[in-house]
Amino acid sequence: MNLSILVLLPFLGAALPPLAERFKASRTLLALSAAALPALALGLMVAPGRRVIDGETVLSSVQWLPSLGLDLAFRLDGLALLFAMLVLGIGLLIILYARYYLSADEKAGRFYAYLLLFMGAMLGVVTSDNLLLLVVFWELTSLSSFLLIGFWSHNSVARKGARMALTVTGMGGLALLAGVLLIGQVVGSYSLGEALASGDAIRASGLYPLILCLVLLGIFTKSAQFPFHFWLPHAMAAPTPVSAYLHSATMVKAGVFLLARFYPMLAGTNLWFDLVTLAGMATLIWGALAALFQNDLKGLLAYSTISHLGLITLLFGLNTELAAVAAVFHIINHATFKASLFMAAGIIDHETGTRDMRRINGLWRYMPYTAVLAMVASAAMAGVPLLNGFLSKEMFFAETLQSDRLGAMSWVLPLGATLGGVLSVAYSARFIHDVFFNGEPVNLPKFPPHEPPRYMKVPVEILVALCIAVGVFPSLTVAGLLAVAGTATLGGTLPEYHLSIWHGFNVPLLMSVIALVGGVLVYSQRRRLLQWHARLPEINANLIFERAMQALARFAGAFSGVLRNGSLQTYVAWLLAVVALVLLSQVRPHLLNGERPLLPLDGVAVLAGAMLMVAAVITAILHRHRMTAIMSISVVGLVMSLVFVRFSAPDLALTQLSVEVVTVMLLILAMYFLPVRTSPESGALRVSRDLILSVVVGGGVGVMAFAMMTSDFTSISGFFLENAKPGGGGTNVVNVILVDFRGFDTFGEITVLGIAAMGIYALLKDLELTSPRSDATGRPWARDAHPLVLVTISRPLLPLALLVSVYIFLRGHNLPGGGFIAGLITSVALLLQYVASGVGWMRYRMPGDYHPVVALGLLLAGVTGVASWFFGHPFLTSTFDHIHWPLVGDFELASAMLFDAGVFLTVVGATLLMLANLGKLSLLDDKGGNAGQIGDVGERGDA
Amino acid sequence: MEVIMALMIATLVGSGVYLTLRARTFPVILGITLLSYGVNLFVFVSGRLSVNQVPVVGMSENPSDPLPQALVLTAIVIGFAMTAFLVVLALRGEGELNNDHVDGGSDGEGG
Amino acid sequence: MEHLIIAPILIPAFAGMLLLLEVRERQHLRRLTGLLATLALIPVALGLWHQAATGEIDVYQLGDWRAPFGIVLVLDRLSALMVLLTAVLALPALIYGSRGDDRRGANFHALFQMQLMGINGAFLTGDLFNLFVFFEVLLIASYGLALHGRGPARVKGGIHYVVLNLIGSALFLVALGLAYGTTGTLNMADFAVKVNELEGNSLDLARLSGLLMWVVFGLKAALFPLYFWLPATYASATAPVAALFAIMTKVGIYAIARVYGLAFSGGALAGLGRDPLWIIALVTLGLAAVGVLGARRLGEMVAYLLVMSVGTLVAGLSWSSPEALGAMLYYLIHSTLVCGGLFLLADLVARGRGELGDRLEVGPAPIGRGLLGALFFAGAIAVVGLPPLSGFVGKVALMQAVPAPVYWLLLLGGGLIALIGLSRAGSSLFWRATGDGETHSLDGPRLAATVALLATTPALAIWGEPVLEACLAVAAQWAQPSLYIDAVLGAGGSAL
């Protein structure tokens, strides 16, 4: 049967409890709904499990992302089977336990859902046959444990603990990803099987040290190895079932699982030995030491977990096959006794309302049954004979004696191991003696405590039974499973070993004895030790971590605040600086000696050029005297159009001229409404910076222009000159290009105009501005809104102007002119009416809303374009025919002219939509008795 | 002639750049306008200079390059639309922030 | 159906015109028009993708003038993909906007359509100057949209955005002037051919033209040091607009990819500006990650995440191998849709928190805390690139295709920093929040639109293989500019 279904089951199961909750299921029913699918998975595993015991390796694979080498490939070998059984088996016990642990008002549905998500992720980790897939599940365990640890999200400790765990393990996961990708590079595949097979290649490759460090970073963070152990105790803020699950059989075991899984791939080198053994040793002792000094029941268990993980890591580090087997064995044992201990602690917490060992004493009298269970379990933890912990401890001691990697320093390992043993005995003793004896309870929140509900004890009983069974009859119980798991771990043949309680008098036994006796001695000195410890400065990792994070965030905020300082001037400076950089890096003097002959100078041009430059500079310098600036900039505009005339671009000249008029109107409006500011504001530093930028950019562009003008080139324009008349039906090539060859540009261009008008209309809607009574120099604006002269001149001008624009429009296709210019002339003429007679007067004669005009213009242009479809041509294909028209003469009537008419309409509509609304804007002020209209402004502008 | 033209472009762009770096909306508008003038000239001269060679069929034996003229015409129109929008935006800023600073009155250095 | 190519431009164009004709402020009518037009884009885009997927490149000669003289629209896999992505993003954004945000100012729907016209035009055109025109179309529309709803913050952000882009447009014109002044053509394919025949000053000028284009496109794409305008502008824009803007930065990236792939991937100016782009992209990635961590508002955070994705993408692009481009395109699809969804989500959260809005401070629980929390969780996982969602797939693909230690470091490190930032944000928004928001009072369509966008990330992961294959096919075509050039100019190569 397919393994992927097996892994999928818990994920599917995660959906059931919330559903059940929605239907108001009882707590028992909820627990059942949660247990259903994991149980099924466990059942389904029996069949393949048998084959595995018989030495087979069950594989199954479904394609997911072959081009990444990421497939849903799963493998069930001894190691995977062992862990899968732990994950599912203990998981089920946890669900049963949680049924009684969670109080009625808690969102049990969500809790089980998270738990099952985690279970599925864990199952995936241990059964993946694809390295990338393994990383996927690995990160999923981090994410789901984040949800579990933070389950009591109202509690700040839980939130912080969850975030810390996510950050640390998440970081490790990313490192692992990098490591796995490198392995993939070396092996050429992400299949675990192939990777395991090519261990030598990996160890030989130059990337090996990097790979090892990255992978170990992932492992150590997950398994809380020193110095990444600090997150684990804070994960205890989670509900106890979670702690019992994550920190006995699963989450933290994922790390050591990976040590086992990658053993054939990465182990066997001195680097491996040094890194893994030392980290393990440090963790073993540090954890045991810290455990001894905890006053919190769960805290003690948390640190003892760290210590035992260190032990397992150390074993893997020793690079001997037997050590690896011992490690696997201890994984099993630790899972069983630690899970039961956490549950026992949970029961005590549940019954007494506290976990403080300074208050919980002498519970023997109140809950003897639980006491017995807890005592057996902690005895196993201490490594007392006849219990499973003893066996693996014994092997551990033996192995530390074998290693000679450290040469003369080899004695360090057994010494450290014994010390660890001593301490673990000591804290186990404390767990038993402090809690169940050692006088009377000290004002417990719940008193008197009594035994928990029957079924809350069942999981503990089962696990404790296992501890004893394994401890007494190892060969009958665990041997088989351990054998296959060991074989899978080593990826080869199993070394010679026999599990038995009695190996005769030997050094390991001596070490065990020392550990037991020494532990008891240490415990007897606990008072002095605790006093000594109390005097030490307390380090709260949680606090430090939070502070660090906050500081980091604050720094980040400040830093990006400096970059993104909200000043447009800075941003513009950045942009121009980049441009300046490009120019400085590329513009070279040799650009100035182009091959093309220069046109002869002539006085007029020089004069005009000089005028333009002076005017531009004046605008730049005197921009604070706004009226002056406007006048000078209009001079620039006018000279521009002269330049266009001079260099044979009449259309441009006309356009420039008409645009100029409207622009000036706009500028004057801006000046009129914007506050007048005459005081220079910027410091010399900024001015010089800006000057440098302007000189570099301006100069650079100038040089490029010169280089361009003086270098020869061949262009596609010949085609336009040839085809304008035959193909486009017009002699004014520029206009033909606009409405025909590149009509699509024009289509876009008038769209821009239309949108601009829309946007402006939207901006002006219900905008209120106060119009000043006088201008910058304090001269009052003209009172006379509509001077008679202007009115009398402008009214007759209108029909005339319209006539002109019609003429310009019609000739446009053949002579300078065209829809755009005609449009602008018309709008200027109409605007003049606004100017002269005021918005009020116009409103009776013109539509108030020009949106439709714009729309019609665009539509006309667009429809003309689409029309050509019906003649089987692409968008905007033009056609034309000769006709004779009185007055205007003989010319082609081109469909492009319809398009041009669209341009005309759009231009008129857009211009009026903008300016007429600006006029309305100023009309608002009339109520204030102040005639601040385009009229007055326009008049001044022409002055 | 090319020299004059290059100088004109340089001056327009340069003064435009300087003005866009000011802190008040009005000079920035002027700056954008000057900048677009200069850039339009730049595009215009990409067809090289020629005198009295109007690109109208039959009016000149060796007409000037019409394509840049068409491009510039488009650019002028678009530039006009953009300037108009910017002007009104400046007014809007004045109306909403009661201030004509480009950063809406945040006390950045002005000018 | 030969005219289908121009449909993505004309449909929104005409819709926009009709919306202008509708003067009587009949909101329902406007919504209907806008939604129908946007909906229509999806089948059209699918059809175009189907057409392009065959591998042949279709050229549409506007006005029936052959390239390089007339303007052509070119449909290759790359442009088809971008058009499709735009359509998929636009519909949810508009649905969200049609729930009231469109009332907060004039002409929302018309501007929205014109924006789409501009974006699609930019993706489809094969002509440099026409690209400029469509840039202007989408910019002017985006100005209007960015300011939609007004409010001081928007106006301020708007002024910055507009001024910077006006300068950008000016630079673009300079670049175009140089392009025409040296090669004498505007058609991209023709330009690509001609630029390799240049020498002397002309070659130097062409190089300058290219570099200036990178600056302009870099401004559009929001690369360091040109992204500073983005967070404020996007964070202050109304949610649907911000969501749509998620594609805007990609227009810049597309433009770089297009021009680089055609003109500068080989020949006289091979690899033009590649190394600077690589470095700048990495800097952008790093700085944006810092920005995410330091953000004080959810919207701002998402904006920085968007900038992060830009850095990630441009780095992948400037690696300029087909594999890298394929992976980059997958990540582009993912980041666009997810960031769009997160912008909408940020707004949904803000709505339920009254005065606080989307500020990352402890306050009342957002309406529908559980649901929004779950969405946020999923979105965060996707955007930082944790499994099992599309972000992870994209990052793995990119890391496989771009084996550069510094890139890996920034990609993973940046992801971690973003993870820290997002977990802090989520914790204070959803966990520490006081009280418990009600689920039922969430606006249905708004929620649906948000979910629709965020639901793409599991979809992109589950069907990751076909998507990746499609992206790689796009990249393979991109890596052979000759295909494009021959399609446009006819197998003869240059036209002159």
mmCIF file with all atom_site columns, C-alpha atoms in Angstrom, chain A residues 834-909:
data_model
loop_
_atom_site.group_PDB
_atom_site.id
_atom_site.type_symbol
_atom_site.label_atom_id
_atom_site.label_alt_id
_atom_site.label_comp_id
_atom_site.label_asym_id
_atom_site.label_entity_id
_atom_site.label_seq_id
_atom_site.pdbx_PDB_ins_code
_atom_site.Cartn_x
_atom_site.Cartn_y
_atom_site.Cartn_z
_atom_site.occupancy
_atom_site.B_iso_or_equiv
_atom_site.pdbx_formal_charge
_atom_site.auth_seq_id
_atom_site.auth_comp_id
_atom_site.auth_asym_id
_atom_site.auth_atom_id
_atom_site.pdbx_PDB_model_num
ATOM 1  C CA . TYR A 1 834 ? -14.130 81.833 -19.982 1.00 0.00 ? 834 TYR A CA 1
ATOM 2  C CA . VAL A 1 835 ? -11.385 84.353 -19.387 1.00 0.00 ? 835 VAL A CA 1
ATOM 3  C CA . ALA A 1 836 ? -13.258 87.286 -20.771 1.00 0.00 ? 836 ALA A CA 1
ATOM 4  C CA . SER A 1 837 ? -16.810 86.584 -19.764 1.00 0.00 ? 837 SER A CA 1
ATOM 5  C CA . GLY A 1 838 ? -16.338 84.278 -16.829 1.00 0.00 ? 838 GLY A CA 1
ATOM 6  C CA . VAL A 1 839 ? -17.487 80.786 -16.025 1.00 0.00 ? 839 VAL A CA 1
ATOM 7  C CA . GLY A 1 840 ? -20.943 81.933 -15.111 1.00 0.00 ? 840 GLY A CA 1
ATOM 8  C CA . TRP A 1 841 ? -21.544 83.417 -18.543 1.00 0.00 ? 841 TRP A CA 1
ATOM 9  C CA . MET A 1 842 ? -20.147 80.391 -20.311 1.00 0.00 ? 842 MET A CA 1
ATOM 10 C CA . ARG A 1 843 ? -22.117 77.917 -18.291 1.00 0.00 ? 843 ARG A CA 1
ATOM 11 C CA . TYR A 1 844 ? -25.296 78.923 -20.112 1.00 0.00 ? 844 TYR A CA 1
ATOM 12 C CA . ARG A 1 845 ? -23.626 78.409 -23.466 1.00 0.00 ? 845 ARG A CA 1
ATOM 13 C CA . MET A 1 846 ? -21.423 75.381 -22.979 1.00 0.00 ? 846 MET A CA 1
ATOM 14 C CA . PRO A 1 847 ? -21.974 71.942 -21.481 1.00 0.00 ? 847 PRO A CA 1
ATOM 15 C CA . GLY A 1 848 ? -20.964 71.827 -17.854 1.00 0.00 ? 848 GLY A CA 1
ATOM 16 C CA . ASP A 1 849 ? -19.360 68.396 -18.106 1.00 0.00 ? 849 ASP A CA 1
ATOM 17 C CA . TYR A 1 850 ? -16.763 67.652 -20.761 1.00 0.00 ? 850 TYR A CA 1
ATOM 18 C CA . HIS A 1 851 ? -16.329 63.991 -19.886 1.00 0.00 ? 851 HIS A CA 1
ATOM 19 C CA . PRO A 1 852 ? -18.567 62.903 -22.765 1.00 0.00 ? 852 PRO A CA 1
ATOM 20 C CA . VAL A 1 853 ? -16.636 65.063 -25.218 1.00 0.00 ? 853 VAL A CA 1
ATOM 21 C CA . VAL A 1 854 ? -13.405 63.351 -24.248 1.00 0.00 ? 854 VAL A CA 1
ATOM 22 C CA . ALA A 1 855 ? -15.118 59.986 -24.404 1.00 0.00 ? 855 ALA A CA 1
ATOM 23 C CA . LEU A 1 856 ? -16.612 60.683 -27.821 1.00 0.00 ? 856 LEU A CA 1
ATOM 24 C CA . GLY A 1 857 ? -13.262 61.807 -29.134 1.00 0.00 ? 857 GLY A CA 1
ATOM 25 C CA . LEU A 1 858 ? -11.555 58.660 -27.901 1.00 0.00 ? 858 LEU A CA 1
ATOM 26 C CA . LEU A 1 859 ? -14.418 56.522 -29.157 1.00 0.00 ? 859 LEU A CA 1
ATOM 27 C CA . LEU A 1 860 ? -14.285 58.111 -32.592 1.00 0.00 ? 860 LEU A CA 1
ATOM 28 C CA . ALA A 1 861 ? -10.580 57.417 -32.808 1.00 0.00 ? 861 ALA A CA 1
ATOM 29 C CA . GLY A 1 862 ? -11.002 53.914 -31.447 1.00 0.00 ? 862 GLY A CA 1
ATOM 30 C CA . VAL A 1 863 ? -13.970 53.028 -33.644 1.00 0.00 ? 863 VAL A CA 1
ATOM 31 C CA . THR A 1 864 ? -12.170 54.304 -36.730 1.00 0.00 ? 864 THR A CA 1
ATOM 32 C CA . GLY A 1 865 ? -9.393  51.958 -35.795 1.00 0.00 ? 865 GLY A CA 1
ATOM 33 C CA . VAL A 1 866 ? -11.686 49.000 -35.258 1.00 0.00 ? 866 VAL A CA 1
ATOM 34 C CA . ALA A 1 867 ? -13.591 49.758 -38.448 1.00 0.00 ? 867 ALA A CA 1
ATOM 35 C CA . SER A 1 868 ? -10.637 48.573 -40.491 1.00 0.00 ? 868 SER A CA 1
ATOM 36 C CA . TRP A 1 869 ? -11.263 45.089 -39.090 1.00 0.00 ? 869 TRP A CA 1
ATOM 37 C CA . PHE A 1 870 ? -14.328 44.830 -41.244 1.00 0.00 ? 870 PHE A CA 1
ATOM 38 C CA . PHE A 1 871 ? -12.175 45.367 -44.297 1.00 0.00 ? 871 PHE A CA 1
ATOM 39 C CA . GLY A 1 872 ? -9.963  42.574 -43.110 1.00 0.00 ? 872 GLY A CA 1
ATOM 40 C CA . HIS A 1 873 ? -7.181  44.853 -41.953 1.00 0.00 ? 873 HIS A CA 1
ATOM 41 C CA . PRO A 1 874 ? -5.514  45.283 -38.570 1.00 0.00 ? 874 PRO A CA 1
ATOM 42 C CA . PHE A 1 875 ? -6.428  48.007 -36.105 1.00 0.00 ? 875 PHE A CA 1
ATOM 43 C CA . LEU A 1 876 ? -6.027  51.582 -37.438 1.00 0.00 ? 876 LEU A CA 1
ATOM 44 C CA . THR A 1 877 ? -5.485  50.692 -41.092 1.00 0.00 ? 877 THR A CA 1
ATOM 45 C CA . SER A 1 878 ? -6.356  53.803 -43.077 1.00 0.00 ? 878 SER A CA 1
ATOM 46 C CA . THR A 1 879 ? -7.916  54.183 -46.506 1.00 0.00 ? 879 THR A CA 1
ATOM 47 C CA . PHE A 1 880 ? -8.419  57.330 -48.589 1.00 0.00 ? 880 PHE A CA 1
ATOM 48 C CA . ASP A 1 881 ? -9.923  58.675 -51.736 1.00 0.00 ? 881 ASP A CA 1
ATOM 49 C CA . HIS A 1 882 ? -9.568  61.817 -53.879 1.00 0.00 ? 882 HIS A CA 1
ATOM 50 C CA . ILE A 1 883 ? -12.338 64.372 -53.846 1.00 0.00 ? 883 ILE A CA 1
ATOM 51 C CA . HIS A 1 884 ? -12.558 68.007 -54.844 1.00 0.00 ? 884 HIS A CA 1
ATOM 52 C CA . TRP A 1 885 ? -13.651 70.383 -52.155 1.00 0.00 ? 885 TRP A CA 1
ATOM 53 C CA . PRO A 1 886 ? -14.390 74.046 -52.950 1.00 0.00 ? 886 PRO A CA 1
ATOM 54 C CA . LEU A 1 887 ? -12.177 76.592 -51.239 1.00 0.00 ? 887 LEU A CA 1
ATOM 55 C CA . VAL A 1 888 ? -9.977  73.983 -49.647 1.00 0.00 ? 888 VAL A CA 1
ATOM 56 C CA . GLY A 1 889 ? -9.132  72.460 -52.984 1.00 0.00 ? 889 GLY A CA 1
ATOM 57 C CA . ASP A 1 890 ? -8.425  69.000 -54.266 1.00 0.00 ? 890 ASP A CA 1
ATOM 58 C CA . PHE A 1 891 ? -7.213  66.555 -51.687 1.00 0.00 ? 891 PHE A CA 1
ATOM 59 C CA . GLU A 1 892 ? -7.545  63.055 -50.372 1.00 0.00 ? 892 GLU A CA 1
ATOM 60 C CA . LEU A 1 893 ? -10.231 62.403 -47.826 1.00 0.00 ? 893 LEU A CA 1
ATOM 61 C CA . ALA A 1 894 ? -8.557  59.784 -45.658 1.00 0.00 ? 894 ALA A CA 1
ATOM 62 C CA . SER A 1 895 ? -10.215 57.636 -43.041 1.00 0.00 ? 895 SER A CA 1
ATOM 63 C CA . ALA A 1 896 ? -7.276  58.768 -40.974 1.00 0.00 ? 896 ALA A CA 1
ATOM 64 C CA . MET A 1 897 ? -8.995  62.126 -40.845 1.00 0.00 ? 897 MET A CA 1
ATOM 65 C CA . LEU A 1 898 ? -11.814 60.573 -38.860 1.00 0.00 ? 898 LEU A CA 1
ATOM 66 C CA . PHE A 1 899 ? -9.170  59.411 -36.472 1.00 0.00 ? 899 PHE A CA 1
ATOM 67 C CA . ASP A 1 900 ? -7.749  62.915 -36.479 1.00 0.00 ? 900 ASP A CA 1
ATOM 68 C CA . ALA A 1 901 ? -11.228 64.224 -35.724 1.00 0.00 ? 901 ALA A CA 1
ATOM 69 C CA . GLY A 1 902 ? -11.210 61.983 -32.701 1.00 0.00 ? 902 GLY A CA 1
ATOM 70 C CA . VAL A 1 903 ? -7.931  63.559 -31.685 1.00 0.00 ? 903 VAL A CA 1
ATOM 71 C CA . PHE A 1 904 ? -9.486  66.995 -32.157 1.00 0.00 ? 904 PHE A CA 1
ATOM 72 C CA . LEU A 1 905 ? -12.490 66.202 -29.959 1.00 0.00 ? 905 LEU A CA 1
ATOM 73 C CA . THR A 1 906 ? -10.381 64.622 -27.256 1.00 0.00 ? 906 THR A CA 1
ATOM 74 C CA . VAL A 1 907 ? -8.046  67.574 -27.121 1.00 0.00 ? 907 VAL A CA 1
ATOM 75 C CA . VAL A 1 908 ? -10.874 70.088 -26.878 1.00 0.00 ? 908 VAL A CA 1
ATOM 76 C CA . GLY A 1 909 ? -12.731 68.022 -24.314 1.00 0.00 ? 909 GLY A CA 1
#
